[in-house]
Amino acid sequence: QFAALVVRDEPLQAALLDLHAALEGPISAPEASSRWQQLLGALLARHGGRPLPAGQGRERATVEKARAIIEERLAEELTLEALALEVGLSAYGLAHAFQRAFGLPPHAYQTMRRVAAAKSLLRQRVLPAEAAAAVGFFDQSHLNRHFKRYVGLTSGQYRASMGESGRPPSAG
């Protein structure tokens, strides 16, 4: 139950508009679900009539289990709901606990780990498109969008910078 019938919260409104715009573009189902859960959680935490339930003592083991599932099934598109069901938490509960434990939501953790795995494949001279498919990105463009955010280069630029040795060129 909400404390008021009409909620005026400009940051939440901006987050909702941002999510709406993202849903019209290239966004994965896990990222959309996670962002929706975070938005609802923020709405309830800031404007709900009752406090959200506190985390239980088994929270750390639960988020570690979720992290292990992400690592084992890195290339799969894991929805927040499916992951939460596997570890026995609500989607909001898992997103909140995971964020607290690792500093980012499950979908962002999976994306970061996919980029790291793609980096490793590129060092082994695997072509960017093949690396993208191997770690679960839709295509090379999807990989490049995230790769550039985390590494500062496209996957092709990174692979080219490796040279024949598979290592970045040395300074000097």
Short mmCIF file of C-alpha atoms in Angstrom, two decimals:
data_model
loop_
_atom_site.label_atom_id
_atom_site.label_comp_id
_atom_site.label_asym_id
_atom_site.label_seq_id
_atom_site.Cartn_x
_atom_site.Cartn_y
_atom_site.Cartn_z
CA GLN A 1 0.00 0.00 0.00
CA PHE A 2 1.31 3.41 -0.92
CA ALA A 3 1.36 6.32 1.49
CA ALA A 4 -0.19 8.63 -1.15
CA LEU A 5 -2.45 8.12 -4.16
CA VAL A 6 -0.30 10.34 -6.36
CA VAL A 7 3.46 10.03 -6.19
CA ARG A 8 5.63 12.88 -7.42
CA ASP A 9 9.24 11.79 -7.66
CA GLU A 10 11.27 13.34 -10.47
CA PRO A 11 14.24 10.93 -10.22
CA LEU A 12 11.88 7.93 -10.43
CA GLN A 13 10.00 9.55 -13.29
CA ALA A 14 13.29 10.07 -15.13
CA ALA A 15 14.29 6.46 -14.47
CA LEU A 16 10.95 5.24 -15.82
CA LEU A 17 11.29 7.37 -18.96
CA ASP A 18 14.87 6.14 -19.39
CA LEU A 19 13.72 2.53 -19.10
CA HIS A 20 10.92 3.15 -21.59
CA ALA A 21 13.40 4.59 -24.09
CA ALA A 22 15.79 1.67 -23.52
CA LEU A 23 12.98 -0.83 -24.18
CA GLU A 24 12.53 0.69 -27.61
CA GLY A 25 16.21 0.06 -28.42
CA PRO A 26 18.59 -2.88 -28.21
CA ILE A 27 18.22 -4.09 -24.63
CA SER A 28 18.38 -7.69 -23.47
CA ALA A 29 15.52 -9.28 -21.56
CA PRO A 30 17.67 -9.76 -18.42
CA GLU A 31 18.72 -6.11 -18.42
CA ALA A 32 15.14 -4.92 -18.97
CA SER A 33 13.87 -7.16 -16.19
CA SER A 34 16.58 -6.09 -13.78
CA ARG A 35 16.04 -2.40 -14.46
CA TRP A 36 12.28 -2.82 -14.01
CA GLN A 37 12.81 -4.62 -10.69
CA GLN A 38 15.18 -1.88 -9.48
CA LEU A 39 12.66 0.80 -10.45
CA LEU A 40 9.81 -0.97 -8.64
CA GLY A 41 12.03 -1.56 -5.62
CA ALA A 42 12.95 2.12 -5.48
CA LEU A 43 9.28 3.09 -5.79
CA LEU A 44 8.28 0.78 -2.93
CA ALA A 45 11.23 1.74 -0.74
CA ARG A 46 10.62 5.47 -1.14
CA HIS A 47 6.83 5.63 -1.25
CA GLY A 48 5.45 2.34 0.06
CA GLY A 49 3.47 2.30 3.27
CA ARG A 50 5.47 -0.58 4.79
CA PRO A 51 9.22 -1.15 4.83
CA LEU A 52 10.63 -3.77 2.49
CA PRO A 53 11.50 -7.07 4.16
CA ALA A 54 15.06 -7.26 5.46
CA GLY A 55 17.52 -9.72 3.94
CA GLN A 56 17.88 -13.06 5.63
CA GLY A 57 21.07 -14.57 7.03
CA ARG A 58 21.40 -16.87 4.05
CA GLU A 59 21.60 -13.91 1.67
CA ARG A 60 25.34 -14.16 1.01
CA ALA A 61 25.16 -17.88 0.17
CA THR A 62 22.19 -17.19 -2.09
CA VAL A 63 23.90 -14.45 -4.09
CA GLU A 64 27.04 -16.59 -4.33
CA LYS A 65 24.86 -19.36 -5.77
CA ALA A 66 23.38 -16.89 -8.26
CA ARG A 67 26.87 -15.70 -9.22
CA ALA A 68 27.99 -19.32 -9.74
CA ILE A 69 24.98 -19.98 -11.98
CA ILE A 70 25.84 -16.91 -14.06
CA GLU A 71 29.46 -18.08 -14.37
CA GLU A 72 28.44 -21.64 -15.33
CA ARG A 73 25.88 -20.47 -17.88
CA LEU A 74 27.60 -17.30 -19.06
CA ALA A 75 26.45 -17.56 -22.68
CA GLU A 76 22.80 -18.19 -21.78
CA GLU A 77 20.26 -15.40 -21.57
CA LEU A 78 19.30 -15.71 -17.92
CA THR A 79 16.31 -13.65 -16.86
CA LEU A 80 16.28 -12.20 -13.38
CA GLU A 81 13.06 -14.07 -12.66
CA ALA A 82 14.51 -17.46 -13.70
CA LEU A 83 17.70 -16.86 -11.74
CA ALA A 84 15.72 -15.78 -8.67
CA LEU A 85 13.55 -18.89 -8.90
CA GLU A 86 16.66 -21.10 -8.99
CA VAL A 87 18.12 -19.55 -5.85
CA GLY A 88 14.85 -19.19 -3.97
CA LEU A 89 14.43 -15.42 -3.78
CA SER A 90 12.04 -12.97 -5.36
CA ALA A 91 13.38 -11.16 -8.41
CA TYR A 92 13.53 -7.91 -6.46
CA GLY A 93 15.18 -9.63 -3.49
CA LEU A 94 17.87 -11.13 -5.67
CA ALA A 95 18.53 -7.91 -7.60
CA HIS A 96 18.81 -5.94 -4.36
CA ALA A 97 21.00 -8.51 -2.57
CA PHE A 98 23.24 -9.04 -5.61
CA GLN A 99 23.72 -5.29 -5.99
CA ARG A 100 24.64 -5.02 -2.32
CA ALA A 101 27.08 -7.95 -2.50
CA PHE A 102 28.80 -7.26 -5.82
CA GLY A 103 28.11 -3.60 -6.56
CA LEU A 104 26.06 -4.24 -9.69
CA PRO A 105 22.89 -6.08 -10.68
CA PRO A 106 23.03 -9.65 -12.05
CA HIS A 107 22.59 -8.67 -15.72
CA ALA A 108 25.45 -6.14 -15.49
CA TYR A 109 27.66 -8.73 -13.76
CA GLN A 110 26.91 -11.21 -16.54
CA THR A 111 27.71 -8.60 -19.19
CA MET A 112 31.00 -7.71 -17.47
CA ARG A 113 31.97 -11.40 -17.30
CA ARG A 114 31.01 -11.91 -20.96
CA VAL A 115 33.29 -9.04 -21.95
CA ALA A 116 36.13 -10.58 -19.92
CA ALA A 117 35.55 -13.97 -21.59
CA ALA A 118 35.47 -12.33 -25.03
CA LYS A 119 38.74 -10.53 -24.21
CA SER A 120 40.35 -13.86 -23.41
CA LEU A 121 39.15 -15.35 -26.70
CA LEU A 122 40.39 -12.32 -28.66
CA ARG A 123 43.84 -12.78 -27.07
CA GLN A 124 43.73 -16.31 -28.48
CA ARG A 125 43.21 -14.75 -31.94
CA VAL A 126 39.52 -15.76 -32.20
CA LEU A 127 37.62 -13.48 -34.58
CA PRO A 128 35.38 -10.90 -32.86
CA ALA A 129 32.15 -12.28 -34.37
CA GLU A 130 33.05 -15.79 -33.19
CA ALA A 131 33.97 -14.50 -29.72
CA ALA A 132 30.66 -12.63 -29.51
CA ALA A 133 28.68 -15.78 -30.30
CA ALA A 134 30.75 -17.94 -27.96
CA VAL A 135 30.12 -15.78 -24.89
CA GLY A 136 26.44 -15.04 -25.51
CA PHE A 137 26.25 -11.70 -27.29
CA PHE A 138 23.72 -11.46 -30.13
CA ASP A 139 26.36 -10.40 -32.64
CA GLN A 140 29.63 -8.49 -32.95
CA SER A 141 27.84 -5.14 -32.74
CA HIS A 142 26.28 -6.14 -29.41
CA LEU A 143 29.71 -7.23 -28.16
CA ASN A 144 31.31 -3.98 -29.35
CA ARG A 145 28.76 -1.81 -27.53
CA HIS A 146 29.65 -3.42 -24.21
CA PHE A 147 33.32 -4.04 -25.00
CA LYS A 148 33.90 -0.36 -25.72
CA ARG A 149 32.19 0.61 -22.44
CA TYR A 150 34.40 -1.72 -20.37
CA VAL A 151 37.66 -1.77 -22.34
CA GLY A 152 37.62 1.51 -24.25
CA LEU A 153 38.14 -0.16 -27.65
CA THR A 154 36.00 -2.18 -30.01
CA SER A 155 36.66 -5.91 -30.03
CA GLY A 156 38.36 -5.62 -33.43
CA GLN A 157 40.62 -2.80 -32.22
CA TYR A 158 41.51 -4.81 -29.14
CA ARG A 159 42.32 -7.92 -31.18
CA ALA A 160 44.41 -5.86 -33.63
CA SER A 161 46.34 -4.31 -30.73
CA MET A 162 47.43 -7.79 -29.61
CA GLY A 163 49.83 -8.18 -32.52
CA GLU A 164 51.17 -11.62 -33.40
CA SER A 165 52.17 -12.46 -29.84
CA GLY A 166 48.61 -12.24 -28.50
CA ARG A 167 49.77 -9.59 -26.02
CA PRO A 168 49.42 -5.82 -26.13
CA PRO A 169 52.48 -4.02 -27.57
CA SER A 170 55.07 -3.06 -24.96
CA ALA A 171 55.85 0.56 -24.26
CA GLY A 172 59.22 1.71 -25.33
#
